[in-house]
Structures are given as C-alpha cells and as structure tokens.
Backbone as a ProteinNet text record, in pm:
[ID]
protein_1_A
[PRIMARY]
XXXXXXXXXXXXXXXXXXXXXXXXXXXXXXXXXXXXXXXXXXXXXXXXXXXXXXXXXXXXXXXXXXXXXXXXXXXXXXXXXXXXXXXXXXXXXXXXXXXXXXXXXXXXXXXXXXXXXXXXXXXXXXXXXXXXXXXXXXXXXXXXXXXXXXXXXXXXXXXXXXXXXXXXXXXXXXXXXXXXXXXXXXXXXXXXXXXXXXXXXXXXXXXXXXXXXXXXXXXXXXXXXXXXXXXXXXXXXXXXXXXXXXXXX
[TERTIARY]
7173.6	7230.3	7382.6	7475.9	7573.9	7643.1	7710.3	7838.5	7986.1	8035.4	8174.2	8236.2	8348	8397.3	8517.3	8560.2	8734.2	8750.1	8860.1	8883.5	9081.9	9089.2	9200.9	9300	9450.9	9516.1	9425.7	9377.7	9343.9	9419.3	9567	9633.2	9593.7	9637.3	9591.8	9521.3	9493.8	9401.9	9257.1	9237.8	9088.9	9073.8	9148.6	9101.6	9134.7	9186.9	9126	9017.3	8993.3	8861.4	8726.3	8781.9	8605.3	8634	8740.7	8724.3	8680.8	8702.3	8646	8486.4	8428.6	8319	8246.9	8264.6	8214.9	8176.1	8333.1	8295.5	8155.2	8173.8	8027.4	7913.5	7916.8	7757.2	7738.5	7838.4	7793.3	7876	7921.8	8042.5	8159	8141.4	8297.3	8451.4	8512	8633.6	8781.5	8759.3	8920.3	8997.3	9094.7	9176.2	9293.1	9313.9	9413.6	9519.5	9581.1	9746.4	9881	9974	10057.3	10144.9	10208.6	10239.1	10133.2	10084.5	9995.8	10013	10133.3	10185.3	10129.6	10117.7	10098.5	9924.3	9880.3	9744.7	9664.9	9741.6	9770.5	9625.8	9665	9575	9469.7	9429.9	9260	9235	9275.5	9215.3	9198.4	9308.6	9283.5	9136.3	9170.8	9028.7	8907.9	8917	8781.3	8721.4	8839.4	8779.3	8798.2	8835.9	8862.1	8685.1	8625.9	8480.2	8363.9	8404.7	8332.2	8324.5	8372.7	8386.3	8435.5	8455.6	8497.4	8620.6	8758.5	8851.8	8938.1	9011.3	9163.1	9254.7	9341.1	9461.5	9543.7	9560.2	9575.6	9648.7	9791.9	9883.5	9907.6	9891.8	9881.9	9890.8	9983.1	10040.5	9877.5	9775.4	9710.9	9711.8	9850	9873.6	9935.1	9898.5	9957.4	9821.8	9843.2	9695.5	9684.3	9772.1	9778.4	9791.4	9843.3	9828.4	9690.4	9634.9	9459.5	9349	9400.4	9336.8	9358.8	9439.2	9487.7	9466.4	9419.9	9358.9	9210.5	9160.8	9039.5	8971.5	9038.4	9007.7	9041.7	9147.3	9141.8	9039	8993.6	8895.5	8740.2	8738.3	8586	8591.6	8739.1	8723.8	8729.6	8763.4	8811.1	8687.4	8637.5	8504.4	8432.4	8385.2	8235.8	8284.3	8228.5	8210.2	8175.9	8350.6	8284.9	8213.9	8113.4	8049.2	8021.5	8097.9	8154.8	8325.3	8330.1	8503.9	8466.9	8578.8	8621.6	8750.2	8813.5	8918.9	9009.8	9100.6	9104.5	9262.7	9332.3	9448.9	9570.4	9623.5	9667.2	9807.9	9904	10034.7	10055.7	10145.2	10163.8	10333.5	10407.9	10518.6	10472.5	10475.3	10419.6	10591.7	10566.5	10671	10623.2	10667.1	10603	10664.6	10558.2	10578.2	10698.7	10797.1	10917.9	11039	10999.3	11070.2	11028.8	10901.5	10853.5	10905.6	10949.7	10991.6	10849.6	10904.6	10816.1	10827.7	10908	10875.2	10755.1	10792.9	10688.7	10528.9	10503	10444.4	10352.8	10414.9	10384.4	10318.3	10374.2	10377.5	10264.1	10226	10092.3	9959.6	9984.3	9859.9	9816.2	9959	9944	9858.3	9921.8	9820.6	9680.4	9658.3	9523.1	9429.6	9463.7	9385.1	9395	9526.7	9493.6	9468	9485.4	9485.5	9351.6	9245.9	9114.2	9043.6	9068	9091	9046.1	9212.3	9190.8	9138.7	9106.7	9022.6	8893.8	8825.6	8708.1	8618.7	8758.7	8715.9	8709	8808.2	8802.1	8654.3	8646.8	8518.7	8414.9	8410.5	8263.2	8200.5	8288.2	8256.1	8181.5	8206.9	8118.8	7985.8	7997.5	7876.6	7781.7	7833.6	7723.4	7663	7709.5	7637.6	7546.1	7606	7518.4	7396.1	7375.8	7328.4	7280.1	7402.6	7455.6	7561.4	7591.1	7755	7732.1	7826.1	7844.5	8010.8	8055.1	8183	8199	8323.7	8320.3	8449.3	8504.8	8605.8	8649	8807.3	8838.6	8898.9	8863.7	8912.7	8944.4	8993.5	9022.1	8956.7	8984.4	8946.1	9048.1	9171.4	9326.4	9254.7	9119.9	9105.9	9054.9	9022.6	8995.3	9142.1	9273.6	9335	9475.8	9570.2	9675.8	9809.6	9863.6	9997.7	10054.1	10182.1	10282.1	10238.1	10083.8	10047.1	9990.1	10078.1	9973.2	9967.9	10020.2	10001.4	9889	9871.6	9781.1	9614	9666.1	9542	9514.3	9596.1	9509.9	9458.5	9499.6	9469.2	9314.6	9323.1	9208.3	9067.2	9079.3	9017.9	8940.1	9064.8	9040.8	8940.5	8963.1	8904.4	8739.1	8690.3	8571	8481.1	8554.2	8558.4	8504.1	8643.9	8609.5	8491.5	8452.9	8274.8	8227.6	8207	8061.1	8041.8	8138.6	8134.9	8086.1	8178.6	8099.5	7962	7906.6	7778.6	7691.8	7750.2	7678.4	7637.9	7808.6	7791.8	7727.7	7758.5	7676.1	7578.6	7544.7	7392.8	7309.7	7283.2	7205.4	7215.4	7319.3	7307.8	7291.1	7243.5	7233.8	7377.5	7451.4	7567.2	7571.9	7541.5	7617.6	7764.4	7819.4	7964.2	7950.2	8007.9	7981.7	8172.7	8189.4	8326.3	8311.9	8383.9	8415.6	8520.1	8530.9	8632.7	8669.2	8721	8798.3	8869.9	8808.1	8929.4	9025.8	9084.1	9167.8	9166.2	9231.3	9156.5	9313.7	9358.1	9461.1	9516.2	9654.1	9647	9811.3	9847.6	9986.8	10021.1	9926.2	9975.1	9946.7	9903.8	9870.8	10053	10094.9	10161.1	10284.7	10336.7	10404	10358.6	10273.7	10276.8	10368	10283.2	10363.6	10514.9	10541.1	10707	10800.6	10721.4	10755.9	10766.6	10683	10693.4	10784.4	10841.4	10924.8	10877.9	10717.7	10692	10586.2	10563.5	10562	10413.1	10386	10232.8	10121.8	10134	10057.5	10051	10157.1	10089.9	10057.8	10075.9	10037.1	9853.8	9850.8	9691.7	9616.2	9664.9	9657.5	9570.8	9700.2	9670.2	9579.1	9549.1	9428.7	9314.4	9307.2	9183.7	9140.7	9202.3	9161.6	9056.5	9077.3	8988.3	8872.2	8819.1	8741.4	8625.7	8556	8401.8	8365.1	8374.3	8306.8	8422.2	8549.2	8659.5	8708.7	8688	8831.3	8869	8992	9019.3	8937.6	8928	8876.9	8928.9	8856.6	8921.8	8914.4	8935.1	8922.4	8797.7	8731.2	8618.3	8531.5	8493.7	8421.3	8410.4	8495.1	8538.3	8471.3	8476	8483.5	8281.6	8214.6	8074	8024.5	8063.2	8020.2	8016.7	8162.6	8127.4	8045.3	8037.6	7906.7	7780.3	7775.3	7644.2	7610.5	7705.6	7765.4	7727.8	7767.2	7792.9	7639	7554.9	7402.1	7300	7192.5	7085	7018.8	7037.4	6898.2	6977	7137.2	7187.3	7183.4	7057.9	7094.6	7028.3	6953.3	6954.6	7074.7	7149.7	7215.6	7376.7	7400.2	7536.8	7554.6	7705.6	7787.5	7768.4	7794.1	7794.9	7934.1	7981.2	8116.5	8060.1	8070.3	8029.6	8191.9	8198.5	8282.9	8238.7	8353.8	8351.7	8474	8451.5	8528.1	8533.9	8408.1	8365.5	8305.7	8325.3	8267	8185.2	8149.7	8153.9	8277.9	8239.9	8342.5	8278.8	8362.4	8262.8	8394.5
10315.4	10183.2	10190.9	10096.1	10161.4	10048.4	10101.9	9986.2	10024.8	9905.5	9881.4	9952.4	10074.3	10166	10143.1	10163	10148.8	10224.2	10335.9	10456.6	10446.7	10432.3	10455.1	10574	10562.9	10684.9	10771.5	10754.1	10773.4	10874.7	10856.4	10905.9	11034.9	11093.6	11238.8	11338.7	11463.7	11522.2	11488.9	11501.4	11455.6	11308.5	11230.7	11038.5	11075.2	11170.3	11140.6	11226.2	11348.5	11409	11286.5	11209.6	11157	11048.9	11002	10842.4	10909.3	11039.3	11115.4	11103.2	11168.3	11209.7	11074.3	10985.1	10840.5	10815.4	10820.5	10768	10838.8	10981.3	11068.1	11007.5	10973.1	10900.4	10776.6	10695.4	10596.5	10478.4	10454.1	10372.1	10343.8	10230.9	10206.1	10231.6	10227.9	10241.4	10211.5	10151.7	10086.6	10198.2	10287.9	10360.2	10341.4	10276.6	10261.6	10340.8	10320.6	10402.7	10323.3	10337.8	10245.5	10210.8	10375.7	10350.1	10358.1	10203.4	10177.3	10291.5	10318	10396.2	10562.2	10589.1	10730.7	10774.5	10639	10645	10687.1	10664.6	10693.7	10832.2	10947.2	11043.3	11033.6	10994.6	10932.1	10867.3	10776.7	10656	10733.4	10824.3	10854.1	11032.2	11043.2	11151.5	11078.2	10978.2	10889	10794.8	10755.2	10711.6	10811.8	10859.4	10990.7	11045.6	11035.2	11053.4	10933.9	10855.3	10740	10647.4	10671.7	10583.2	10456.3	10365.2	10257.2	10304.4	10246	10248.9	10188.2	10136.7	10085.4	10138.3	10107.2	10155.5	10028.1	10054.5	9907.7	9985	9943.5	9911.4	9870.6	9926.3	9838	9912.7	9856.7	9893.3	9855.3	9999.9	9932.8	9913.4	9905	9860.3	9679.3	9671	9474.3	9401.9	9324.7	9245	9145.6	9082.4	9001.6	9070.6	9231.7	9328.3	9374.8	9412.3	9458.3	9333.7	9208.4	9103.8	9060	9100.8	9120.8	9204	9308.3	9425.9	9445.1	9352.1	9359	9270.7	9147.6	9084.6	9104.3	9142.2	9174.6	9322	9399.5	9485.4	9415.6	9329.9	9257.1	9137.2	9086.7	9046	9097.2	9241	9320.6	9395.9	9470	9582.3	9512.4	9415.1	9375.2	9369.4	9321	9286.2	9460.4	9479.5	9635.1	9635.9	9718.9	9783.5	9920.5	9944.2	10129.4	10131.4	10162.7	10191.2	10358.4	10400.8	10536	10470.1	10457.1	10505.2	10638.5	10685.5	10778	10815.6	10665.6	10652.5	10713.4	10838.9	10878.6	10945.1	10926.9	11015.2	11086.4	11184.7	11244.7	11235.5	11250.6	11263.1	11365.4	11457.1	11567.7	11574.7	11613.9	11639.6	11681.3	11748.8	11750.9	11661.6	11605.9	11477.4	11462.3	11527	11498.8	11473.1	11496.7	11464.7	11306.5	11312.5	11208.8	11052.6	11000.2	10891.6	10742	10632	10493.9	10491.6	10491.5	10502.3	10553.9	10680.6	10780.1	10796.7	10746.4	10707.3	10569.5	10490.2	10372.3	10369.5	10473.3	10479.7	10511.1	10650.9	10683.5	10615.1	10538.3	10477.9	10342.3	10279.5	10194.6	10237.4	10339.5	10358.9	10401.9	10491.6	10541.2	10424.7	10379.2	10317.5	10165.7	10106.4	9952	9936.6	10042.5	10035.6	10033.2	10100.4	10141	10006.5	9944.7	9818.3	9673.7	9685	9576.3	9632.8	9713.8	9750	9712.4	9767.9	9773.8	9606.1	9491.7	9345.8	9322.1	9374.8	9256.8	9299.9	9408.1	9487.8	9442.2	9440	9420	9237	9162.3	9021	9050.3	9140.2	9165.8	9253.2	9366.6	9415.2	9344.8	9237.7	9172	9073.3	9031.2	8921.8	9049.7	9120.7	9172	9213.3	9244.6	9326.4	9449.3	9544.2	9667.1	9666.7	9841.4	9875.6	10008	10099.5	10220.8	10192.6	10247	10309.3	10433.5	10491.2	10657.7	10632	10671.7	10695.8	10854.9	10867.5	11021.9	11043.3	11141.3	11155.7	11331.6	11377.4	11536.6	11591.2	11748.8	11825.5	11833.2	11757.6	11763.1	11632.7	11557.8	11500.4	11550.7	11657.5	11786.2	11782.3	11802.5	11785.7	11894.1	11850	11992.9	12001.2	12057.2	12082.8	12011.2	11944.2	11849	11733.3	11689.2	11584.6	11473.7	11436.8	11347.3	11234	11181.2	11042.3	11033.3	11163.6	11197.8	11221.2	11303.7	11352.3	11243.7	11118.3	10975.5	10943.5	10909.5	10790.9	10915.7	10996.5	11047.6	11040.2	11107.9	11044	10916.4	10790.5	10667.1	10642.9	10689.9	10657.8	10682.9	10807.8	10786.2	10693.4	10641.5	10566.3	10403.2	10430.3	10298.1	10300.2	10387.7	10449.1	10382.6	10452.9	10403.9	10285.6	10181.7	10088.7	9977	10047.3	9957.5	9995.5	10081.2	10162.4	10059	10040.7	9901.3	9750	9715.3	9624.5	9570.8	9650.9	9598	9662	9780.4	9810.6	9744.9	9646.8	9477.5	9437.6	9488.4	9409.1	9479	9640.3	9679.3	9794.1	9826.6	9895.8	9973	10126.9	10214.1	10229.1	10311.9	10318.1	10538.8	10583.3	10738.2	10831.8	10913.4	10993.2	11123.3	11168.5	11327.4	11373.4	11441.1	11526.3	11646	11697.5	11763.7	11898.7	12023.7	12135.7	12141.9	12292.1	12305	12297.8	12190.1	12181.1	12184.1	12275.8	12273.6	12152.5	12114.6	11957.7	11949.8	11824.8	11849.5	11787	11733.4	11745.6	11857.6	11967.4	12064.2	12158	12134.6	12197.1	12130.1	12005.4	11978.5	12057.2	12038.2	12130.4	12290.6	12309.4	12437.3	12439.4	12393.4	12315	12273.7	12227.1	12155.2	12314.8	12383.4	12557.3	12615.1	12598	12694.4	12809	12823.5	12943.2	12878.8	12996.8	12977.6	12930.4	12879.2	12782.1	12915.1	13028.6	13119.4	13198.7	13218.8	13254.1	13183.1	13070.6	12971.8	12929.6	12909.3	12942.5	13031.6	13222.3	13333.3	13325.5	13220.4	13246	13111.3	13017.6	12946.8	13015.3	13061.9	13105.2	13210.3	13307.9	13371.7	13339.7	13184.9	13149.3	13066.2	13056.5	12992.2	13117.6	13061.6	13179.8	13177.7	13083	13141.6	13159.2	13233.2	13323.1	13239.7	13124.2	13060.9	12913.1	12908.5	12722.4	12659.6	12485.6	12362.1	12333	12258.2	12211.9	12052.3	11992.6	11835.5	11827.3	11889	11874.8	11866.1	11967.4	11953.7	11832.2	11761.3	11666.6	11577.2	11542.4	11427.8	11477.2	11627.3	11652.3	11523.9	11543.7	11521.7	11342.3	11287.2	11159.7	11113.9	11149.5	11154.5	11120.6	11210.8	11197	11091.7	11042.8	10910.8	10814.8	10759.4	10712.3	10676.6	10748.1	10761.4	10660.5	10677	10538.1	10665.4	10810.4	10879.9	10903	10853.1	10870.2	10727.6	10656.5	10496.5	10511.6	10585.3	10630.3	10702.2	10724.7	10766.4	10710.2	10666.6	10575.9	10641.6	10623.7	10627	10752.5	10894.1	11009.6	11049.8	11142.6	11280.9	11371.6	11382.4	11546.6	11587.3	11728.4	11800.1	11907.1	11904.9	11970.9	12081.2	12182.5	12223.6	12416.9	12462.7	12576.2	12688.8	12592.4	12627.7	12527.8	12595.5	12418.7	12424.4	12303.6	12231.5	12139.9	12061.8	11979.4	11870.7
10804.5	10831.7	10832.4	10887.2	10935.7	10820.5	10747.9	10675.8	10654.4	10614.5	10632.3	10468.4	10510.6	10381	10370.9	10255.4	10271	10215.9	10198.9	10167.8	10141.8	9975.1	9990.6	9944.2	10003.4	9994.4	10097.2	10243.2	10333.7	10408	10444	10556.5	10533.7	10447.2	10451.3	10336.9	10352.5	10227.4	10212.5	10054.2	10101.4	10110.9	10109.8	10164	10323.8	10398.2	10509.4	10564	10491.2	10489.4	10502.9	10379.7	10352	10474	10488.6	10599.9	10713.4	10784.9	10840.9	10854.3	10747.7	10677.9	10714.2	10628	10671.4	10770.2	10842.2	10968.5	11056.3	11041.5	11120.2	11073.8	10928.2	10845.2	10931.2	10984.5	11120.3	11056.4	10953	10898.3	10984.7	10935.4	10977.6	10886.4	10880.2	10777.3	10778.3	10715	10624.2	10609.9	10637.9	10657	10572	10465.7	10331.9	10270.2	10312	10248.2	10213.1	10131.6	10143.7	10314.2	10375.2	10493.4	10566.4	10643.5	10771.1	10844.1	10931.5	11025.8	10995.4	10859.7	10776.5	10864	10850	10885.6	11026.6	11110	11229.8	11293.9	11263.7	11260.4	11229.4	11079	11053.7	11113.5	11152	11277.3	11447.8	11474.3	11575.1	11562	11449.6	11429.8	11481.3	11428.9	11371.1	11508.7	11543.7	11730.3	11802.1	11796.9	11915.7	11941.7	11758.1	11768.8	11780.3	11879.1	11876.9	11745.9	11664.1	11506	11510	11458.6	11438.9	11280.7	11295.2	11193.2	11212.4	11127.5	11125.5	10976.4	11049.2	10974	10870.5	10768.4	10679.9	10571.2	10588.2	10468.5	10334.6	10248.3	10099.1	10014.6	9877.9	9755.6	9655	9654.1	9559	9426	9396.6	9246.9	9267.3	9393	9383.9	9441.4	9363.3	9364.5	9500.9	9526.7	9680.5	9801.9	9771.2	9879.8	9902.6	9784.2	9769.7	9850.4	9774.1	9850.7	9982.9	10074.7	10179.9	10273.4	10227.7	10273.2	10293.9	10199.2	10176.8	10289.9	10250.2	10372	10518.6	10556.5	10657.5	10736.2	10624.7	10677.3	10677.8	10616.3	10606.3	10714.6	10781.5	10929.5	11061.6	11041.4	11123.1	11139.8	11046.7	11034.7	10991.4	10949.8	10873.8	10743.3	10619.2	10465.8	10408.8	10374.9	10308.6	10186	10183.6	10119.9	10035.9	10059.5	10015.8	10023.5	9884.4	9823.6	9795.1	9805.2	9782	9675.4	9581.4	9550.1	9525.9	9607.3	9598	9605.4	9608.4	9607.2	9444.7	9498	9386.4	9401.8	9289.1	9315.7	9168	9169.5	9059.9	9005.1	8894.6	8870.3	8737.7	8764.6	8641.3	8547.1	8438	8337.3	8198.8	8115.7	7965.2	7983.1	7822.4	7721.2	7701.4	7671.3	7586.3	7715.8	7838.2	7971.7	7991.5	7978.9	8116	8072.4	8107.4	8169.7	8181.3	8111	8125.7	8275.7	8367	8502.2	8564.2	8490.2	8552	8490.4	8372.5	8355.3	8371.6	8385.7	8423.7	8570.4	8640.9	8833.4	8846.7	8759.4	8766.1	8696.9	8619.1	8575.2	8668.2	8729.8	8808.6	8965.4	9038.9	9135.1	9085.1	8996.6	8968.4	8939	8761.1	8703.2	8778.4	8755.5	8809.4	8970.1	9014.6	9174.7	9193.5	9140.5	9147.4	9060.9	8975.4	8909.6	9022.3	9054	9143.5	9306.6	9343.3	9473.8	9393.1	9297.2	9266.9	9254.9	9218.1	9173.8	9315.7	9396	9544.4	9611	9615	9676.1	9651.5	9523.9	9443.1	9455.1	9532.5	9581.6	9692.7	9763.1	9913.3	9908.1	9760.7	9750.1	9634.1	9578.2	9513.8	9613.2	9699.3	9822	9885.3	9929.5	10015.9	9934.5	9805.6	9699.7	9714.8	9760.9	9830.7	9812.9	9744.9	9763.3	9653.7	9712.6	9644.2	9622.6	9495.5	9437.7	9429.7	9461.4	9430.3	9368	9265.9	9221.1	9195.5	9250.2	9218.2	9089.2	9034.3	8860.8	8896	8791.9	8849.8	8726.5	8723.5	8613.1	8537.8	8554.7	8504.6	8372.7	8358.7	8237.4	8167.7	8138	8069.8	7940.5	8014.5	7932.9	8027	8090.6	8178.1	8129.6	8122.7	8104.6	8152.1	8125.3	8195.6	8306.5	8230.9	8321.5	8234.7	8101.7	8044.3	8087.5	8145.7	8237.4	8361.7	8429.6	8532.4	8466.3	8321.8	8250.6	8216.4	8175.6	8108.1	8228.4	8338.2	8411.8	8481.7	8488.4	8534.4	8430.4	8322.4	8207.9	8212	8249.9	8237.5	8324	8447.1	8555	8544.2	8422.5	8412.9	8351.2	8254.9	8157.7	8238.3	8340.6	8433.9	8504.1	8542.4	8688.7	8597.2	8477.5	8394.2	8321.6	8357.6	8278.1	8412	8567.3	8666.8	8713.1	8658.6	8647.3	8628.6	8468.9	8353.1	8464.3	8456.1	8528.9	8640.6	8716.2	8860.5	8901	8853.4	8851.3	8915.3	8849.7	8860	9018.6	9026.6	9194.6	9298.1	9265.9	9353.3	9385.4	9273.1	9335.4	9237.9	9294.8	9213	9180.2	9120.3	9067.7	9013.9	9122.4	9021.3	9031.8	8943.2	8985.2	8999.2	9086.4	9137.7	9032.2	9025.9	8958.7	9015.3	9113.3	9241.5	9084.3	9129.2	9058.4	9115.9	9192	9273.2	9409.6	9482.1	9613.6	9681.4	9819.9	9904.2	9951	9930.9	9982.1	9938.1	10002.1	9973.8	9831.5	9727.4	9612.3	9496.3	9576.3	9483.8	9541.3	9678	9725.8	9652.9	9646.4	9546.6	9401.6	9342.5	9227.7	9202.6	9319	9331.2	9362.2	9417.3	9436.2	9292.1	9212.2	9088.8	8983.3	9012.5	8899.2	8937.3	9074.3	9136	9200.3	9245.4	9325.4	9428.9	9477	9633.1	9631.1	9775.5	9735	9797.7	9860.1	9840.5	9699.1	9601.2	9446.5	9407.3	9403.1	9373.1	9338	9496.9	9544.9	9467.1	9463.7	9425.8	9301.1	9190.5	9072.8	9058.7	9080	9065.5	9061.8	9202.6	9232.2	9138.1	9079.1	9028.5	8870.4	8839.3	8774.1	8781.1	8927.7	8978.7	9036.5	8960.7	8992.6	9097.7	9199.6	9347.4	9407.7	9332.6	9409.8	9545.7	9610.7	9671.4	9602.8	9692.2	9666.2	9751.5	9684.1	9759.5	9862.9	9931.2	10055.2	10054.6	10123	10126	10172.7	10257.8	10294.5	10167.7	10092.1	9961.7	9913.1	9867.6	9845.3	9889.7	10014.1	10098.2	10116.2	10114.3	10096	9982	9868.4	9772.5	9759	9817.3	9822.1	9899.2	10033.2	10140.8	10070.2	9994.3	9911.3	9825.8	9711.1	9668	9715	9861.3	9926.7	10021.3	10001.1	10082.8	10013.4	10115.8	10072.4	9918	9978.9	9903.8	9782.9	9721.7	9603.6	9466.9	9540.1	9495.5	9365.2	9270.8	9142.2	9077.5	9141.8	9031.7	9035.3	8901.7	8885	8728.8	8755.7	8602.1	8630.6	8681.5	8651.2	8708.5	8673.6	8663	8735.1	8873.9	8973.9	8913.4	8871.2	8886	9019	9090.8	9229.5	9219	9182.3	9095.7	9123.8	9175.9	9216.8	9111.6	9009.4	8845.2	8756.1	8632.7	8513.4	8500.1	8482.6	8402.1	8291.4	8161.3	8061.6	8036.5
[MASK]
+++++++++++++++++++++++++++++++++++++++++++++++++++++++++++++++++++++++++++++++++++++++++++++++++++++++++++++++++++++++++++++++++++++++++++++++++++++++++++++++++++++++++++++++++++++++++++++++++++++++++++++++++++++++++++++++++++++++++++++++++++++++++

C-alpha cells in the first residue's frame, strides 16, 4: 500500500538514502532538511524514478516550522504516515571545552526535533490507525569520546522509541530505533576533520574494529528502516537495531 513518509535531515547521507529507499517501497516523501534548496537531488533521485517527493524546508527544533511542514506535506502528498527522524548535527568537544551552545544545538535538533516531528505526525497516524516511527540513535550512546552531548541525545532518543512504543501502540503505530556504527557520510568526514587526519585513515582505523571488516554505507541504513517501515514489521515496536556490522549492547 502506498503511504505518505517524511524523512528528516533528508538532503543528504543516509536521510537521503532512506527517502530514496521509500520512495522504491511505492511511498511518497517529504524530503526534510533545514535548506529546502539542499534537497534538490533527493527529489530529483526520487522522480527521476517515477516516485512522488518534495522538497520542504524546516528548523526541526521550531515548533511552527515542524507544524508547517507537516502540513504542507499532508496537502501536498497525502496525510503522512511514516516519520524517519533522522535529522542530526554534531559539535563534538571534551567535556571541559564544550560550550551551552553547543550543547544545547545538539540536543535541540536530535531530541526536541524528533519530539516535536513525532507530536505533529502522530495526529495523522492515529486517524488513520496506521503509522510507523523510525528514529536514528547511534552506537555513540554506548558512551564516545568528546561527544557527550551527541552520546546524550542519542541515548535519549531510545528512551524516546520506547516510550512512543507504549503509547501509541494502541493505535496501530509502531515506534522502533537504529543505531548506525560507522557508516561513510559527511559527518563521519567532519569527524575526521575535527582529529586532524585524513578521512582514508580515518576509515582505515574504524574498520579495523568492525568484524565483517568494511564501513557502512547509507544504504544499510536506509535497508534496515525499509524494514521498520513495512506492513510484515507491524509486531515489533520499542526495539534498538544496532546496524553496526557487529554486537553491539
């Protein structure tokens, strides 16, 4: 059956992997990034393959932008039904650097961004009494070096799946999170930027602790929400996929 997804932090990586991905499952999709214009490419991936998408602008840490967005994809595409949150930035620092800015920046896109996407959303999948959530959380809530603002809000974010697990269950809507290891993308490439070496050692030395010996790709990623996201995944809510190329706990 074909429904309406919104996928944010879209333009590129894995949010435009999965709006991709979606779109092939026969979806339509909300294409979500702060720059509209950024979006451009996913939208033109996505019709280029007969898909239905648009491209939509928004700060999802502001609540009249989220509600704005929302609606205009549920007049534009149909009453979405499938959220991806996946909208995320990093300002890494040890503790004794980091900055209320920088802290604050990151809990705001992760946690409240995924927050208020999840309230506007969840009005269209309790009518319909249908709707999947995917939220992205990393293996960085495990616990990482110079990311405790990233390590909370990822953390948090599971905390959050399973509580909309609880909640809306009842109506018909799962709620589950990924947790992504090392996957190629331009915020791992900033990382590497931020150590001072190059993003092939970089790569190098990841991989070398990942048991099926390469890095992630966005695709993986964007596999796993696919699945999420399906009629044959509608048992299972409130769970942590680590996608990761190992365990993880």
């Amino acid at each position: 059956m074909t429904r309406t997804a919104i996928v944010t932090g879209a333009a590129r990586g894995i949010g435009a992997a999965t709006a991709i991905r979606l779109a092939a499952e026969g979806h339509a999709v909300g294409v979500l990034d702060l720059d509209e214009a950024a979006c451009a490419d996913t939208v033109s991936a996505i019709t280029e393959a007969c898909g239905r998408a648009i491209a939509v602008g928004a700060n999802v840490a502001d609540g009249a932008a989220v509600a704005a967005a929302v609606a205009r994809v549920a007049e534009e595409l149909g009453a979405p039904t499938i959220l991806v949150n996946n909208a995320g930035i990093i300002r890494d620092n040890l503790l004794f650097k980091m900055s209320e800015d920088d802290w604050d920046a990151v809990l705001g896109v992760h946690l409240r961004g995924a927050f208020l996407m999840s309230r506007e959303v969840q009005k269209h999948q309790v009518e319909a009494g249908w709707g999947r959530i995917v939220n992205l959380s990393s293996t960085s809530a495990l616990g990482n070096r110079g990311q405790a603002n990233y390590s909370a809000a990822k953390a948090g974010m599971q905390g959050f799946t399973k509580t909309l697990a609880i909640e809306l269950g009842r109506y018909g809507v799962t709620a589950n999170a990924i947790a992504p290891g090392f996957i190629v993308s331009d915020m791992t490439r900033a990382t590497a930027e931020r150590m001072g070496v190059s993003f092939d050692e970089f790569v190098g030395h990841m991989v070398a602790d990942i048991p099926v010996a390469r890095a992630g790709e966005p695709g993986d990623i964007a596999n796993a929400v696919a699945f999420f996201c399906s009629e044959a995944a509608g048992f299972v809510s409130g769970q942590v996929l680590y996608v990761a190329g190992g365990p993880k706990a």
